[in-house]
């Protein structure tokens, strides 16, 4: 196989994966733009009779979606700030200070960072 044919095959594979991953997103956007009177999408939502933003107006009018976004933003920013503060203090301690069993604590910290979060859910409960 030549380099050109390998590149063609790999590009085709990547493009087919992109289509497989992007079609559901496109269908979701198209169905969200469907008029409220059209409930049953044809061909998975790819064929619609017109575009309407009424669904988005309903969401913003009926639910306090902007308040939910603000709450999420506040929680995220404060959580990230606390994690950065705690991590920087721990990094300083590991980098500059000398204390009992420093290497053991360091490797224990590294092992816990390598564990995926879902593996910790069962022991917590």
Tab-separated table of N, CA and C in Angstrom:
chain	number	residue	atom	x	y	z
A	1	UNK	N	0.836	-1.184	0.000
A	1	UNK	CA	0.000	0.000	0.000
A	1	UNK	C	0.874	1.238	0.000
A	2	UNK	N	0.494	2.175	-0.788
A	2	UNK	CA	1.263	3.412	-0.834
A	2	UNK	C	0.787	4.363	0.260
A	3	UNK	N	1.581	5.374	0.486
A	3	UNK	CA	1.222	6.364	1.499
A	3	UNK	C	-0.048	7.108	1.119
A	4	UNK	N	-0.241	7.311	-0.177
A	4	UNK	CA	-1.436	8.032	-0.631
A	4	UNK	C	-2.702	7.220	-0.378
A	5	UNK	N	-2.652	5.922	-0.615
A	5	UNK	CA	-3.838	5.093	-0.380
A	5	UNK	C	-4.111	4.949	1.118
A	6	UNK	N	-3.064	4.868	1.948
A	6	UNK	CA	-3.259	4.822	3.394
A	6	UNK	C	-3.909	6.103	3.892
A	7	UNK	N	-3.447	7.230	3.357
A	7	UNK	CA	-4.020	8.519	3.746
A	7	UNK	C	-5.480	8.608	3.307
A	8	UNK	N	-5.789	8.098	2.116
A	8	UNK	CA	-7.165	8.124	1.614
A	8	UNK	C	-8.072	7.260	2.491
A	9	UNK	N	-7.604	6.088	2.869
A	9	UNK	CA	-8.409	5.191	3.711
A	9	UNK	C	-8.603	5.784	5.101
A	10	UNK	N	-7.533	6.326	5.679
A	10	UNK	CA	-7.675	6.902	7.018
A	10	UNK	C	-8.568	8.142	7.000
A	11	UNK	N	-8.473	8.950	5.941
A	11	UNK	CA	-9.349	10.122	5.828
A	11	UNK	C	-10.798	9.691	5.674
A	12	UNK	N	-11.043	8.666	4.883
A	12	UNK	CA	-12.405	8.156	4.727
A	12	UNK	C	-12.965	7.610	6.028
A	13	UNK	N	-12.132	6.913	6.783
A	13	UNK	CA	-12.574	6.384	8.080
A	13	UNK	C	-12.907	7.508	9.048
A	14	UNK	N	-12.051	8.513	9.105
A	14	UNK	CA	-12.289	9.636	10.013
A	14	UNK	C	-13.532	10.409	9.590
A	15	UNK	N	-13.742	10.595	8.305
A	15	UNK	CA	-14.937	11.311	7.842
A	15	UNK	C	-16.205	10.520	8.126
A	16	UNK	N	-16.151	9.192	8.006
A	16	UNK	CA	-17.334	8.392	8.326
A	16	UNK	C	-17.646	8.457	9.821
A	17	UNK	N	-16.621	8.456	10.663
A	17	UNK	CA	-16.842	8.632	12.101
A	17	UNK	C	-17.430	10.006	12.407
A	18	UNK	N	-16.953	11.029	11.704
A	18	UNK	CA	-17.485	12.377	11.916
A	18	UNK	C	-18.963	12.433	11.551
A	19	UNK	N	-19.335	11.770	10.476
A	19	UNK	CA	-20.751	11.748	10.084
A	19	UNK	C	-21.574	11.016	11.126
A	20	UNK	N	-21.070	9.894	11.604
A	20	UNK	CA	-21.809	9.117	12.612
A	20	UNK	C	-22.000	9.937	13.878
A	21	UNK	N	-21.016	10.739	14.272
A	21	UNK	CA	-21.120	11.522	15.496
A	21	UNK	C	-21.892	12.826	15.302
A	22	UNK	N	-21.863	13.387	14.104
A	22	UNK	CA	-22.502	14.681	13.889
A	22	UNK	C	-23.967	14.588	13.466
A	23	UNK	N	-24.386	13.479	12.882
A	23	UNK	CA	-25.786	13.353	12.451
A	23	UNK	C	-26.752	13.460	13.632
A	24	UNK	N	-26.537	12.804	14.768
A	24	UNK	CA	-27.474	12.988	15.884
A	24	UNK	C	-27.539	14.433	16.384
A	25	UNK	N	-26.423	15.128	16.364
A	25	UNK	CA	-26.431	16.524	16.795
A	25	UNK	C	-27.223	17.368	15.812
A	26	UNK	N	-27.018	17.134	14.517
A	26	UNK	CA	-27.774	17.867	13.502
A	26	UNK	C	-29.262	17.570	13.620
A	27	UNK	N	-29.613	16.317	13.869
A	27	UNK	CA	-31.026	15.962	14.029
A	27	UNK	C	-31.620	16.659	15.247
A	28	UNK	N	-30.868	16.754	16.331
A	28	UNK	CA	-31.356	17.414	17.534
A	28	UNK	C	-31.624	18.899	17.271
A	29	UNK	N	-30.713	19.557	16.552
A	29	UNK	CA	-30.900	20.976	16.244
A	29	UNK	C	-32.088	21.162	15.316
A	30	UNK	N	-32.223	20.312	14.320
A	30	UNK	CA	-33.336	20.436	13.371
A	30	UNK	C	-34.668	20.202	14.066
A	31	UNK	N	-34.747	19.184	14.905
A	31	UNK	CA	-35.995	18.909	15.616
A	31	UNK	C	-36.318	20.051	16.590
A	32	UNK	N	-35.309	20.676	17.178
A	32	UNK	CA	-35.588	21.799	18.082
A	32	UNK	C	-36.109	23.014	17.333
A	33	UNK	N	-35.801	23.132	16.068
A	33	UNK	CA	-36.286	24.245	15.256
A	33	UNK	C	-37.610	23.943	14.558
A	34	UNK	N	-38.167	22.758	14.793
A	34	UNK	CA	-39.441	22.380	14.191
A	34	UNK	C	-40.567	23.224	14.762
A	35	UNK	N	-41.551	23.573	13.951
A	35	UNK	CA	-42.722	24.277	14.501
A	35	UNK	C	-43.447	23.407	15.527
A	36	UNK	N	-44.072	24.030	16.541
A	36	UNK	CA	-44.736	23.239	17.588
A	36	UNK	C	-45.876	22.364	17.079
A	37	UNK	N	-46.505	22.742	15.977
A	37	UNK	CA	-47.618	21.928	15.481
A	37	UNK	C	-47.137	20.684	14.753
A	38	UNK	N	-45.905	20.621	14.379
A	38	UNK	CA	-45.350	19.444	13.698
A	38	UNK	C	-44.641	18.580	14.732
A	39	UNK	N	-45.279	17.520	15.151
A	39	UNK	CA	-44.732	16.714	16.233
A	39	UNK	C	-43.959	15.488	15.762
A	40	UNK	N	-44.367	14.880	14.682
A	40	UNK	CA	-43.714	13.649	14.233
A	40	UNK	C	-42.736	13.973	13.109
A	41	UNK	N	-41.432	13.988	13.406
A	41	UNK	CA	-40.478	14.285	12.341
A	41	UNK	C	-40.379	13.146	11.342
A	42	UNK	N	-40.196	13.508	10.102
A	42	UNK	CA	-40.044	12.511	9.048
A	42	UNK	C	-38.563	12.264	8.813
A	43	UNK	N	-38.208	11.027	8.627
A	43	UNK	CA	-36.824	10.622	8.398
A	43	UNK	C	-35.906	11.099	9.524
A	44	UNK	N	-36.349	10.917	10.753
A	44	UNK	CA	-35.534	11.248	11.906
A	44	UNK	C	-35.341	12.738	12.118
A	45	UNK	N	-36.217	13.553	11.557
A	45	UNK	CA	-36.125	14.985	11.752
A	45	UNK	C	-35.394	15.708	10.655
A	46	UNK	N	-35.002	14.993	9.612
A	46	UNK	CA	-34.272	15.645	8.539
A	46	UNK	C	-35.184	16.407	7.589
A	47	UNK	N	-36.477	16.081	7.568
A	47	UNK	CA	-37.431	16.802	6.730
A	47	UNK	C	-38.459	17.492	7.613
A	48	UNK	N	-38.476	18.807	7.589
A	48	UNK	CA	-39.437	19.557	8.384
A	48	UNK	C	-40.130	20.568	7.482
A	49	UNK	N	-41.294	21.004	7.913
A	49	UNK	CA	-42.064	21.996	7.157
A	49	UNK	C	-41.865	23.372	7.776
A	50	UNK	N	-40.758	23.988	7.532
A	50	UNK	CA	-40.498	25.319	8.049
A	50	UNK	C	-39.666	25.295	9.317
A	51	UNK	N	-39.197	26.486	9.663
A	51	UNK	CA	-38.358	26.640	10.847
A	51	UNK	C	-39.055	27.612	11.795
A	52	UNK	N	-39.012	27.285	13.080
A	52	UNK	CA	-39.651	28.127	14.077
A	52	UNK	C	-38.772	28.198	15.318
A	53	UNK	N	-38.731	29.356	15.928
A	53	UNK	CA	-37.988	29.521	17.174
A	53	UNK	C	-38.901	29.501	18.387
A	54	UNK	N	-40.148	29.069	18.192
A	54	UNK	CA	-41.128	29.076	19.283
A	54	UNK	C	-40.720	28.145	20.420
A	55	UNK	N	-40.065	27.064	20.109
A	55	UNK	CA	-39.643	26.139	21.160
A	55	UNK	C	-38.635	26.805	22.097
A	56	UNK	N	-37.722	27.579	21.530
A	56	UNK	CA	-36.737	28.275	22.356
A	56	UNK	C	-37.397	29.371	23.184
A	57	UNK	N	-38.361	30.082	22.605
A	57	UNK	CA	-39.094	31.093	23.372
A	57	UNK	C	-39.852	30.464	24.525
A	58	UNK	N	-40.434	29.285	24.295
A	58	UNK	CA	-41.157	28.585	25.357
A	58	UNK	C	-40.212	28.231	26.504
A	59	UNK	N	-39.026	27.749	26.177
A	59	UNK	CA	-38.065	27.374	27.215
A	59	UNK	C	-37.643	28.594	28.017
A	60	UNK	N	-37.331	29.689	27.342
A	60	UNK	CA	-36.855	30.875	28.062
A	60	UNK	C	-37.975	31.569	28.829
A	61	UNK	N	-39.218	31.434	28.379
A	61	UNK	CA	-40.330	32.072	29.084
A	61	UNK	C	-40.862	31.232	30.238
A	62	UNK	N	-40.944	29.914	30.052
A	62	UNK	CA	-41.560	29.051	31.063
A	62	UNK	C	-40.596	28.598	32.148
A	63	UNK	N	-39.347	28.432	31.811
A	63	UNK	CA	-38.361	27.952	32.790
A	63	UNK	C	-37.324	29.042	33.031
A	64	UNK	N	-36.862	29.178	34.244
A	64	UNK	CA	-35.823	30.191	34.520
A	64	UNK	C	-34.445	29.685	34.093
A	65	UNK	N	-34.281	29.452	32.784
A	65	UNK	CA	-33.063	28.830	32.278
A	65	UNK	C	-31.833	29.712	32.502
A	66	UNK	N	-31.997	31.022	32.387
A	66	UNK	CA	-30.853	31.905	32.615
A	66	UNK	C	-30.402	31.864	34.075
A	67	UNK	N	-31.348	31.722	34.987
A	67	UNK	CA	-30.997	31.589	36.407
A	67	UNK	C	-30.239	30.286	36.656
A	68	UNK	N	-30.659	29.224	35.969
A	68	UNK	CA	-29.955	27.944	36.102
A	68	UNK	C	-28.519	28.054	35.585
A	69	UNK	N	-28.334	28.743	34.461
A	69	UNK	CA	-26.988	28.949	33.934
A	69	UNK	C	-26.141	29.780	34.898
A	70	UNK	N	-26.738	30.797	35.488
A	70	UNK	CA	-26.006	31.619	36.453
A	70	UNK	C	-25.603	30.805	37.680
A	71	UNK	N	-26.524	29.978	38.177
A	71	UNK	CA	-26.196	29.112	39.321
A	71	UNK	C	-25.051	28.167	38.983
A	72	UNK	N	-25.096	27.552	37.800
A	72	UNK	CA	-24.028	26.637	37.378
A	72	UNK	C	-22.704	27.374	37.252
A	73	UNK	N	-22.752	28.594	36.726
A	73	UNK	CA	-21.540	29.387	36.573
A	73	UNK	C	-20.927	29.719	37.933
A	74	UNK	N	-21.758	30.124	38.874
A	74	UNK	CA	-21.267	30.474	40.210
A	74	UNK	C	-20.642	29.259	40.893
A	75	UNK	N	-21.316	28.117	40.835
A	75	UNK	CA	-20.784	26.901	41.458
A	75	UNK	C	-19.487	26.471	40.785
A	76	UNK	N	-19.433	26.538	39.453
A	76	UNK	CA	-18.234	26.115	38.740
A	76	UNK	C	-17.049	27.010	39.059
A	77	UNK	N	-17.249	28.315	39.027
A	77	UNK	CA	-16.144	29.241	39.291
A	77	UNK	C	-15.633	29.082	40.723
A	78	UNK	N	-16.539	28.971	41.686
A	78	UNK	CA	-16.086	28.822	43.071
A	78	UNK	C	-15.392	27.477	43.287
A	79	UNK	N	-15.896	26.416	42.671
A	79	UNK	CA	-15.243	25.099	42.808
A	79	UNK	C	-13.851	25.109	42.193
A	80	UNK	N	-13.710	25.684	41.020
A	80	UNK	CA	-12.401	25.740	40.373
A	80	UNK	C	-11.433	26.583	41.187
A	81	UNK	N	-11.903	27.686	41.746
A	81	UNK	CA	-11.032	28.530	42.569
A	81	UNK	C	-10.544	27.772	43.801
A	82	UNK	N	-11.441	27.033	44.462
A	82	UNK	CA	-11.028	26.270	45.645
A	82	UNK	C	-10.061	25.149	45.284
A	83	UNK	N	-10.293	24.481	44.163
A	83	UNK	CA	-9.392	23.398	43.741
A	83	UNK	C	-8.014	23.957	43.390
A	84	UNK	N	-7.978	25.086	42.692
A	84	UNK	CA	-6.687	25.694	42.347
A	84	UNK	C	-5.944	26.119	43.606
A	85	UNK	N	-6.651	26.696	44.565
A	85	UNK	CA	-6.011	27.104	45.819
A	85	UNK	C	-5.441	25.903	46.565
A	86	UNK	N	-6.254	24.862	46.743
A	86	UNK	CA	-5.795	23.678	47.474
A	86	UNK	C	-4.665	22.974	46.719
A	87	UNK	N	-4.777	22.890	45.406
A	87	UNK	CA	-3.746	22.212	44.616
A	87	UNK	C	-2.428	22.975	44.645
A	88	UNK	N	-2.510	24.289	44.588
A	88	UNK	CA	-1.266	25.058	44.620
A	88	UNK	C	-0.575	24.937	45.980
A	89	UNK	N	-1.348	24.898	47.053
A	89	UNK	CA	-0.743	24.705	48.374
A	89	UNK	C	-0.109	23.322	48.491
A	90	UNK	N	-0.794	22.302	47.984
A	90	UNK	CA	-0.233	20.950	48.026
A	90	UNK	C	1.007	20.844	47.145
A	91	UNK	N	0.974	21.484	45.967
A	91	UNK	CA	2.134	21.447	45.075
A	91	UNK	C	3.334	22.139	45.716
A	92	UNK	N	3.094	23.249	46.391
A	92	UNK	CA	4.191	23.925	47.088
A	92	UNK	C	4.774	23.028	48.168
A	93	UNK	N	3.910	22.362	48.910
A	93	UNK	CA	4.392	21.484	49.983
A	93	UNK	C	5.232	20.346	49.424
A	94	UNK	N	4.769	19.740	48.332
A	94	UNK	CA	5.535	18.632	47.759
A	94	UNK	C	6.827	19.110	47.105
A	95	UNK	N	6.841	20.319	46.571
A	95	UNK	CA	8.018	20.801	45.859
A	95	UNK	C	9.086	21.364	46.794
A	96	UNK	N	8.685	22.056	47.854
A	96	UNK	CA	9.656	22.797	48.649
A	96	UNK	C	9.884	22.287	50.064
A	97	UNK	N	8.891	21.668	50.660
A	97	UNK	CA	9.015	21.276	52.058
A	97	UNK	C	9.505	19.841	52.193
A	98	UNK	N	10.054	19.557	53.340
A	98	UNK	CA	10.483	18.205	53.654
A	98	UNK	C	9.661	17.732	54.847
A	99	UNK	N	8.953	16.641	54.683
A	99	UNK	CA	8.120	16.136	55.772
A	99	UNK	C	8.124	14.616	55.752
A	100	UNK	N	7.592	14.030	56.804
A	100	UNK	CA	7.606	12.590	57.021
A	100	UNK	C	6.841	11.868	55.907
A	101	UNK	N	7.461	10.855	55.298
A	101	UNK	CA	6.875	10.014	54.244
A	101	UNK	C	6.405	10.837	53.042
A	102	UNK	N	7.218	11.777	52.625
A	102	UNK	CA	6.857	12.662	51.514
A	102	UNK	C	6.602	11.888	50.225
A	103	UNK	N	7.505	10.952	49.904
A	103	UNK	CA	7.343	10.188	48.671
A	103	UNK	C	6.111	9.295	48.715
A	104	UNK	N	5.839	8.712	49.862
A	104	UNK	CA	4.655	7.844	49.992
A	104	UNK	C	3.388	8.649	49.768
A	105	UNK	N	3.311	9.815	50.403
A	105	UNK	CA	2.132	10.666	50.218
A	105	UNK	C	2.000	11.130	48.765
A	106	UNK	N	3.139	11.445	48.143
A	106	UNK	CA	3.120	11.890	46.749
A	106	UNK	C	2.600	10.788	45.832
A	107	UNK	N	3.128	9.577	45.991
A	107	UNK	CA	2.684	8.477	45.126
A	107	UNK	C	1.245	8.070	45.438
A	108	UNK	N	0.833	8.171	46.658
A	108	UNK	CA	-0.564	7.915	46.998
A	108	UNK	C	-1.484	8.923	46.304
A	109	UNK	N	-1.071	10.183	46.293
A	109	UNK	CA	-1.826	11.210	45.585
A	109	UNK	C	-1.886	10.917	44.089
A	110	UNK	N	-0.763	10.515	43.512
A	110	UNK	CA	-0.732	10.197	42.077
A	110	UNK	C	-1.624	8.997	41.740
A	111	UNK	N	-1.632	7.990	42.605
A	111	UNK	CA	-2.485	6.819	42.370
A	111	UNK	C	-3.957	7.209	42.410
A	112	UNK	N	-4.322	8.060	43.347
A	112	UNK	CA	-5.730	8.469	43.412
A	112	UNK	C	-6.122	9.316	42.216
A	113	UNK	N	-5.184	10.069	41.651
A	113	UNK	CA	-5.490	10.831	40.443
A	113	UNK	C	-5.639	9.932	39.223
A	114	UNK	N	-4.981	8.783	39.252
A	114	UNK	CA	-5.066	7.862	38.113
A	114	UNK	C	-6.335	7.021	38.129
A	115	UNK	N	-7.000	6.947	39.268
A	115	UNK	CA	-8.234	6.164	39.347
A	115	UNK	C	-9.389	6.917	38.689
A	116	UNK	N	-10.156	6.264	37.824
A	116	UNK	CA	-11.329	6.930	37.273
A	116	UNK	C	-12.383	7.143	38.361
A	117	UNK	N	-13.104	8.231	38.272
A	117	UNK	CA	-14.116	8.582	39.274
A	117	UNK	C	-15.191	7.492	39.408
A	118	UNK	N	-15.684	6.887	38.311
A	118	UNK	CA	-16.723	5.854	38.494
A	118	UNK	C	-16.290	4.666	39.347
A	119	UNK	N	-14.993	4.374	39.409
A	119	UNK	CA	-14.558	3.268	40.257
A	119	UNK	C	-14.660	3.615	41.735
A	120	UNK	N	-14.736	4.891	42.047
A	120	UNK	CA	-14.830	5.317	43.445
A	120	UNK	C	-16.254	5.458	43.927
A	121	UNK	N	-17.227	5.384	43.024
A	121	UNK	CA	-18.623	5.605	43.418
A	121	UNK	C	-19.143	4.490	44.313
A	122	UNK	N	-18.856	3.239	43.972
A	122	UNK	CA	-19.373	2.118	44.757
A	122	UNK	C	-18.797	2.117	46.165
A	123	UNK	N	-17.484	2.265	46.375
A	123	UNK	CA	-17.000	2.288	47.758
A	123	UNK	C	-17.536	3.466	48.587
A	124	UNK	N	-17.829	4.585	47.937
A	124	UNK	CA	-18.358	5.730	48.676
A	124	UNK	C	-19.731	5.407	49.237
A	125	UNK	N	-20.552	4.726	48.457
A	125	UNK	CA	-21.902	4.398	48.921
A	125	UNK	C	-21.933	3.110	49.701
